[in-house]
Amino acid sequence: MMEYTSKYWNMLTPLIKKSLLKRYGKEETAELLRKTNQIYRDMLRRADDIGKGNPMASNLYEGLIFLALWDASDRQISVDELRTISEEMMSFPLLKANKKSGMARIAKMMHKDAAWLEAHPQYKAYSWDFHFDETKHQDGFYYHFTQCPLNTFARKEGYLEVLPIMCDIDYKTAALMHAKLYRDHTLAGGGEVCDYWFVGDKVENPK
């Protein structure tokens, strides 16, 4: 069970609400978010505990909000519409931070996340697992996961239909860091890994 925190709910739902209001109006949006919050809390109780302090935990907390929203609509929000809502959320100024560029920064961040997991081995069986490979590419920074809590939850609970939307957000996040993400496989898509190859957004024909 993941411990509930209002941090991610309070950060994301005002942005999601802007998209919902355009589509459903004030009353329906209010009811939809009320149901979403209840379902979200229930999901956290059913999700594997990866540690509230896990620096990767935000991915689980935020991803479950979108799964809960889909459920709250009785799964009537289409996959394409839910994808559009996520893209609109990522385009709002609050999230368009001018983050410093550079693969060194991304590498440092990922190694720091992996170090946290090494220091908290009780969560290793449930959290993302890091596999770094500096020899795979000449350019950029590469790593992959063989397990993902969102994938585990989606497969167990029946949300695989919308899970790829969460994977697509990785491309938007890369762009905010002035990087491009190249990917061949995702666990959500039936692959054995989720691979991440980041290169600077000015690099042409990366190797």
Rosetta silent file (secondary structure, phi, psi, omega in degrees, C-alpha in Angstrom):
SEQUENCE: MMEYTSKYWNMLTPLIKKSLLKRYGKEETAELLRKTNQIYRDMLRRADDIGKGNPMASNLYEGLIFLALWDASDRQISVDELRTISEEMMSFPLLKANKKSGMARIAKMMHKDAAWLEAHPQYKAYSWDFHFDETKHQDGFYYHFTQCPLNTFARKEGYLEVLPIMCDIDYKTAALMHAKLYRDHTLAGGGEVCDYWFVGDKVENPK
SCORE:     score description
SCORE:     0.000 S_00000001
   1 L     0.000  129.024  176.062    0.000    0.000    0.000 S_00000001
   2 L   -85.727  136.603  178.144    1.298    3.420   -0.959 S_00000001
   3 L   -70.461  132.534 -179.908    0.904    6.143    1.626 S_00000001
   4 L   -71.107  140.400  169.640   -1.460    8.869    0.444 S_00000001
   5 L  -139.979  140.844 -178.997   -0.111   12.374   -0.051 S_00000001
   6 L   -81.949   -5.284 -173.769   -2.051   15.327   -1.421 S_00000001
   7 H   -54.367  -52.905 -173.815    1.079   16.775   -3.052 S_00000001
   8 H   -77.703  -33.940  174.960    0.629   15.324   -6.523 S_00000001
   9 H   -60.662  -47.467 -178.454   -3.154   15.570   -6.481 S_00000001
  10 H   -68.098  -26.098 -179.151   -2.951   19.271   -5.640 S_00000001
  11 H   -80.551  -42.767 -171.998   -0.300   19.847   -8.302 S_00000001
  12 H   -90.999  -37.459 -171.694   -1.907   18.036  -11.237 S_00000001
  13 H   -64.887  -31.799  174.760   -5.671   18.258  -10.818 S_00000001
  14 H   -61.994  -32.144  178.744   -5.908   22.053  -11.309 S_00000001
  15 H   -75.743  -42.515  177.228   -4.215   21.533  -14.685 S_00000001
  16 H   -63.701  -37.805 -179.088   -6.356   18.540  -15.581 S_00000001
  17 H   -58.956  -37.141  179.387   -9.430   20.492  -14.517 S_00000001
  18 H   -59.403  -41.482  178.726   -8.727   23.137  -17.161 S_00000001
  19 H   -69.998  -40.614 -178.257   -8.945   20.480  -19.851 S_00000001
  20 H   -66.450  -38.216 -178.362  -12.044   18.859  -18.369 S_00000001
  21 H   -61.249  -35.610  179.596  -13.932   22.141  -18.096 S_00000001
  22 H   -65.947  -27.419 -173.921  -13.571   22.690  -21.830 S_00000001
  23 H  -100.036  -35.243 -168.409  -15.160   19.319  -22.507 S_00000001
  24 H  -121.548  -10.504 -178.839  -17.663   18.674  -19.737 S_00000001
  25 H    83.360  173.196 -170.242  -18.595   21.946  -18.057 S_00000001
  26 H   -67.878  -49.846 -174.146  -18.415   22.938  -14.415 S_00000001
  27 H   -68.552  -45.972 -179.442  -20.840   20.524  -12.742 S_00000001
  28 H   -65.983  -37.097  177.832  -19.787   17.389  -14.585 S_00000001
  29 H   -64.269  -43.857  179.271  -16.112   18.225  -14.088 S_00000001
  30 H   -60.286  -42.965 -179.935  -16.607   18.710  -10.340 S_00000001
  31 H   -68.878  -39.382  179.736  -18.360   15.348  -10.038 S_00000001
  32 H   -62.829  -42.903 -179.954  -15.751   13.637  -12.204 S_00000001
  33 H   -71.690  -32.794  176.257  -12.899   14.930  -10.049 S_00000001
  34 H   -62.282  -46.681  178.394  -14.733   13.993   -6.854 S_00000001
  35 H   -65.920  -38.172  179.271  -15.061   10.407   -8.081 S_00000001
  36 H   -60.118  -43.332 -178.411  -11.472   10.460   -9.351 S_00000001
  37 H   -62.153  -41.866  179.290  -10.152   11.415   -5.921 S_00000001
  38 H   -65.026  -45.867  179.927  -11.991    8.556   -4.243 S_00000001
  39 H   -65.037  -40.158  179.028  -10.829    6.019   -6.816 S_00000001
  40 H   -58.368  -45.559  179.430   -7.266    7.399   -6.648 S_00000001
  41 H   -63.671  -39.305  177.542   -7.110    6.871   -2.893 S_00000001
  42 H   -65.077  -39.461  178.695   -8.399    3.324   -3.312 S_00000001
  43 H   -61.441  -42.596 -179.769   -5.770    2.658   -5.992 S_00000001
  44 H   -62.597  -33.497  177.771   -2.984    3.802   -3.688 S_00000001
  45 H   -68.978  -27.659 -179.061   -4.209    1.352   -1.070 S_00000001
  46 H   -92.581  -18.444 -177.293   -3.966   -1.458   -3.617 S_00000001
  47 L   -73.311  150.100  175.066   -0.667   -0.410   -5.188 S_00000001
  48 L   -64.196  142.532  179.097    2.630   -1.949   -4.104 S_00000001
  49 L   -78.542  112.073  177.212    4.565    0.190   -1.641 S_00000001
  50 L  -104.283    5.616  178.287    7.644    1.562   -3.422 S_00000001
  51 L    95.671  117.483  179.502    8.392    4.047   -0.634 S_00000001
  52 L   -59.245  -32.479 -179.490    6.881    7.511   -0.289 S_00000001
  53 L   -84.755   -1.458  178.241   10.394    8.943   -0.219 S_00000001
  54 L   -61.018  124.073 -178.936   11.399    7.129   -3.395 S_00000001
  55 L   -63.748  -14.500  175.400   12.480    9.837   -5.895 S_00000001
  56 L   -91.391   -5.308 -174.200   10.660    7.831   -8.582 S_00000001
  57 H   -61.166  -28.971 -179.274    7.436    7.728   -6.560 S_00000001
  58 H   -57.675  -34.071  179.303    6.058   10.806   -8.315 S_00000001
  59 H   -62.166  -39.074  179.131    5.671    8.709  -11.477 S_00000001
  60 H   -73.213  -48.579  179.750    3.385    6.291   -9.654 S_00000001
  61 H   -56.653  -45.408 -176.689    1.431    8.966   -7.787 S_00000001
  62 H   -74.205  -39.995 -179.473    0.865   10.991  -10.952 S_00000001
  63 H   -63.364  -39.085 -179.421    0.192    8.045  -13.232 S_00000001
  64 H   -66.141  -26.218  176.624   -2.513    6.653  -10.973 S_00000001
  65 H   -61.487  -42.568 -179.647   -4.371    9.969  -11.158 S_00000001
  66 H   -69.787  -38.192  176.493   -4.886    9.461  -14.886 S_00000001
  67 H   -64.549  -39.510  179.084   -5.940    5.843  -14.439 S_00000001
  68 H   -66.340  -38.161  178.143   -8.389    6.964  -11.744 S_00000001
  69 H   -61.908  -43.928  178.795   -9.785    9.684  -14.006 S_00000001
  70 H   -61.227  -42.773  178.078  -10.458    7.129  -16.725 S_00000001
  71 H   -64.952  -41.130 -177.835  -12.205    4.893  -14.211 S_00000001
  72 H   -62.794  -27.204  177.914  -14.221    7.796  -12.803 S_00000001
  73 L   -84.975   10.153 -172.364  -15.644    8.440  -16.257 S_00000001
  74 L    58.130   31.242  178.743  -16.769    4.789  -16.331 S_00000001
  75 L    61.013   27.923  178.619  -14.026    4.466  -18.953 S_00000001
  76 L   -87.607  -20.767  171.732  -16.057    6.641  -21.310 S_00000001
  77 L   -68.822  123.753 -177.327  -13.172    9.059  -21.855 S_00000001
  78 L   -70.326  160.149  178.097  -11.493    7.650  -24.940 S_00000001
  79 H   -59.697  -42.571  179.756   -7.820    6.743  -24.959 S_00000001
  80 H   -64.205  -38.826  179.914   -7.159    9.471  -27.521 S_00000001
  81 H   -68.985  -40.089  178.196   -9.000   12.049  -25.427 S_00000001
  82 H   -64.531  -36.471  176.774   -7.127   11.040  -22.284 S_00000001
  83 H   -64.270  -41.873  178.787   -3.881   11.375  -24.234 S_00000001
  84 H   -63.312  -41.490  178.415   -4.901   14.874  -25.330 S_00000001
  85 H   -61.003  -41.581  179.219   -5.697   15.831  -21.740 S_00000001
  86 H   -66.106  -37.739  179.045   -2.242   14.646  -20.652 S_00000001
  87 H   -67.984  -38.770  177.076   -0.608   16.627  -23.467 S_00000001
  88 H   -65.114  -39.350  178.017   -2.534   19.761  -22.522 S_00000001
  89 H   -60.160  -43.663 -177.779   -1.460   19.310  -18.910 S_00000001
  90 H   -70.567  -15.510 -178.001    2.193   19.104  -19.954 S_00000001
  91 H   -92.714   -8.941 -178.287    1.852   22.289  -22.014 S_00000001
  92 L   -69.813  146.396 -174.772    0.648   24.532  -19.189 S_00000001
  93 H   -54.075  -32.295 -178.316    3.194   27.162  -18.050 S_00000001
  94 H   -57.378  -33.488 -177.098    3.481   25.680  -14.546 S_00000001
  95 H   -98.340   -4.857 -177.407    5.202   22.624  -16.007 S_00000001
  96 L   -90.027   57.971 -179.355    7.175   24.386  -18.738 S_00000001
  97 L   -72.923  145.263  178.559   10.208   24.918  -16.576 S_00000001
  98 L   -88.581   76.204 -177.268   13.435   25.943  -18.275 S_00000001
  99 L   -74.877  148.557 -179.811   15.444   23.047  -16.943 S_00000001
 100 L   -64.320  144.264 -179.392   19.162   22.932  -17.596 S_00000001
 101 L   -88.723  173.780  174.061   20.196   20.840  -20.538 S_00000001
 102 L   118.241  133.249  179.164   22.893   18.213  -20.707 S_00000001
 103 H   -66.760  -28.433  179.998   23.190   14.484  -20.488 S_00000001
 104 H   -61.411  -37.625 -179.913   25.370   14.844  -17.415 S_00000001
 105 H   -68.537  -42.839  178.636   22.422   16.277  -15.528 S_00000001
 106 H   -64.474  -44.366  179.868   20.094   13.496  -16.621 S_00000001
 107 H   -61.191  -43.007  179.689   22.677   10.848  -15.801 S_00000001
 108 H   -61.643  -42.289 -179.208   23.285   12.350  -12.360 S_00000001
 109 H   -63.897  -44.462 -178.544   19.555   12.393  -11.643 S_00000001
 110 H   -68.981  -40.493  177.336   19.047    8.761  -12.676 S_00000001
 111 H   -65.683  -33.727  176.887   22.073    7.501  -10.776 S_00000001
 112 H   -65.885  -41.389  177.757   20.830    9.377   -7.714 S_00000001
 113 H   -63.158  -41.808  179.331   17.438    7.667   -8.037 S_00000001
 114 H   -66.035  -36.555  179.733   19.162    4.287   -8.362 S_00000001
 115 H   -65.457  -36.451  177.695   21.327    5.018   -5.323 S_00000001
 116 H   -60.738  -42.144 -178.905   18.215    5.689   -3.243 S_00000001
 117 H   -66.837  -37.669  176.750   16.897    2.259   -4.147 S_00000001
 118 H   -62.653  -33.669 -179.789   20.206    0.627   -3.227 S_00000001
 119 H   -80.788  -10.740 -179.755   19.959    2.317    0.160 S_00000001
 120 L  -131.989   66.651 -172.587   16.382    1.066    0.609 S_00000001
 121 H   -62.715  -16.462 -179.540   16.508   -2.573   -0.603 S_00000001
 122 H   -65.335  -15.374 -179.399   13.100   -3.377    0.924 S_00000001
 123 H  -103.477   -0.491 -173.985   11.519   -1.657   -2.104 S_00000001
 124 L   -61.236  -34.457 -176.858   13.629   -3.311   -4.822 S_00000001
 125 L   -73.379  -11.812 -172.719   11.087   -5.985   -5.650 S_00000001
 126 L  -119.766  -23.122 -174.928    8.406   -3.372   -6.323 S_00000001
 127 L   -90.040  177.474  171.431   10.089   -0.252   -7.704 S_00000001
 128 L   -63.489  141.200  176.984   11.669    0.530  -11.065 S_00000001
 129 L  -109.803  135.838 -174.732   14.995   -1.267  -11.440 S_00000001
 130 L   -98.638  132.031  174.319   17.870    0.552  -13.104 S_00000001
 131 E  -131.090  106.092 -177.531   20.191   -1.030  -15.658 S_00000001
 132 E   -94.021  145.919  177.093   22.781    1.402  -17.011 S_00000001
 133 L  -146.429  102.237 -178.123   24.893    0.756  -20.117 S_00000001
 134 L   -81.857   -6.847 -177.559   27.447    3.382  -21.123 S_00000001
 135 L   -97.846   -9.125 -172.995   28.719    1.241  -24.010 S_00000001
 136 L   -70.362  -35.087 -177.840   25.451    0.889  -25.930 S_00000001
 137 L  -135.402  149.737  175.164   25.595    4.316  -27.633 S_00000001
 138 L   -76.245  -34.821 -176.431   28.277    6.854  -28.453 S_00000001
 139 L  -105.392  148.947  170.416   25.910    9.755  -27.845 S_00000001
 140 L    73.836 -153.492 -172.057   23.739   10.573  -24.902 S_00000001
 141 E  -140.421  131.608 -174.926   22.772    8.451  -21.935 S_00000001
 142 E  -126.054  142.081  168.463   21.091    5.029  -21.884 S_00000001
 143 E  -158.419  168.574  174.632   19.392    2.863  -19.286 S_00000001
 144 E  -147.119  161.490  175.334   16.448    0.490  -19.083 S_00000001
 145 E  -115.040  147.854  170.614   13.988   -0.987  -16.610 S_00000001
 146 L  -109.869   -5.908  175.507   12.714   -4.562  -16.458 S_00000001
 147 L  -143.030  146.997 -176.734   10.028   -3.754  -13.912 S_00000001
 148 L  -146.256  123.982 -179.005    7.683   -0.786  -13.466 S_00000001
 149 H   -58.891  -35.301  178.414    5.103   -0.326  -10.677 S_00000001
 150 H   -66.470  -40.922  177.559    2.642    1.316  -13.065 S_00000001
 151 H   -64.507  -42.678  178.551    2.912   -1.622  -15.445 S_00000001
 152 H   -59.723  -46.686 -179.038    2.493   -4.065  -12.559 S_00000001
 153 H   -65.285  -46.022 -177.082   -0.603   -2.247  -11.327 S_00000001
 154 H   -62.205  -40.200 -179.688   -2.117   -1.834  -14.794 S_00000001
 155 H   -70.127  -36.856 -179.258   -1.719   -5.502  -15.651 S_00000001
 156 H   -72.959  -34.617 -171.363   -3.152   -6.625  -12.327 S_00000001
 157 H  -105.040   -6.150  176.221   -6.060   -4.180  -12.358 S_00000001
 158 L    87.356   43.936 -179.178   -6.926   -4.021  -16.057 S_00000001
 159 L  -121.036   18.398 -176.926   -5.585   -0.643  -17.208 S_00000001
 160 L   -62.189  -25.157 -178.718   -3.241   -1.704  -20.005 S_00000001
 161 L   -60.960  -35.649 -176.406   -5.429    0.073  -22.530 S_00000001
 162 L  -106.728   -8.515 -177.840   -4.473    3.499  -21.189 S_00000001
 163 H   -57.603  -37.286  179.713   -1.040    2.793  -19.709 S_00000001
 164 H   -56.546  -23.040  176.738    0.840    3.757  -22.926 S_00000001
 165 H   -61.726  -38.534  179.353   -0.314    7.343  -22.319 S_00000001
 166 H   -67.570  -35.388  177.800    1.892    7.402  -19.236 S_00000001
 167 H   -66.071  -37.705 -178.820    4.803    6.114  -21.304 S_00000001
 168 H   -65.150  -27.350  179.344    4.269    8.881  -23.862 S_00000001
 169 H   -61.261  -26.108  178.487    4.671   11.513  -21.153 S_00000001
 170 H   -57.903  -34.968  179.417    8.353   10.510  -21.018 S_00000001
 171 H   -67.294  -39.241  178.595    8.835   12.168  -24.406 S_00000001
 172 H   -67.259  -40.460  179.486    7.327   15.419  -23.126 S_00000001
 173 H   -64.574  -39.728  177.698    9.465   15.297  -19.998 S_00000001
 174 H   -60.610  -42.953 -179.364   12.584   14.799  -22.122 S_00000001
 175 H   -62.110  -36.234  177.960   11.704   17.857  -24.178 S_00000001
 176 H   -64.899  -23.650  178.429   11.409   19.938  -20.999 S_00000001
 177 L   -97.628   16.154  179.109   14.996   18.927  -20.249 S_00000001
 178 L    58.540   42.261 -179.870   16.122   19.970  -23.746 S_00000001
 179 E  -134.546  165.422  172.051   16.608   16.333  -24.723 S_00000001
 180 E  -116.875  139.803  176.487   15.142   13.792  -27.109 S_00000001
 181 E  -103.908  126.887  173.309   14.080   10.346  -26.018 S_00000001
 182 E  -110.605  131.723 -174.252   14.629    7.407  -28.363 S_00000001
 183 L  -145.488  138.853  177.447   12.862    4.215  -27.377 S_00000001
 184 L  -107.952  -27.917 -172.216   12.292    0.798  -28.939 S_00000001
 185 L  -140.252  149.949  168.793   10.410   -1.059  -26.213 S_00000001
 186 L  -137.280  150.654  174.845    8.048   -0.559  -23.285 S_00000001
 187 L   -64.941  -36.860  179.498    6.701   -3.029  -20.765 S_00000001
 188 L   -61.314  -31.798 -179.789    3.244   -1.564  -21.397 S_00000001
 189 L   -88.365    6.402  178.832    3.597   -2.506  -25.052 S_00000001
 190 L    95.780    3.513  177.984    4.558   -6.066  -24.236 S_00000001
 191 L   -75.707  168.252  178.879    8.335   -5.604  -24.335 S_00000001
 192 L   -86.195  -14.271  179.411   10.730   -7.129  -21.846 S_00000001
 193 L  -140.952  162.860  161.860   12.168   -3.711  -20.957 S_00000001
 194 E  -107.851  113.896 -176.330   11.372   -0.012  -20.954 S_00000001
 195 E  -103.486  146.915 -178.463   14.385    1.547  -22.632 S_00000001
 196 E  -132.243  114.783  173.674   15.524    5.149  -22.384 S_00000001
 197 E  -123.073  105.999 -179.284   18.109    6.675  -24.688 S_00000001
 198 E   -98.046  133.028  171.377   18.407   10.395  -24.115 S_00000001
 199 E  -132.746  157.114  177.514   20.386   12.662  -26.413 S_00000001
 200 E   -59.423  145.597 -175.336   20.596   16.438  -26.535 S_00000001
 201 L   -70.271   -5.395  176.866   17.857   18.033  -28.632 S_00000001
 202 L   -99.705   -5.152 -176.972   20.481   19.602  -30.937 S_00000001
 203 L   -79.098  126.052  177.798   22.191   16.300  -31.755 S_00000001
 204 L  -103.932  140.286  179.425   21.520   15.112  -35.279 S_00000001
 205 L    51.562   57.928 -178.689   21.851   11.457  -36.308 S_00000001
 206 L   -64.629  149.651 -179.722   22.811   10.186  -32.832 S_00000001
 207 L  -120.553    0.000    0.000   24.818    6.978  -32.592 S_00000001
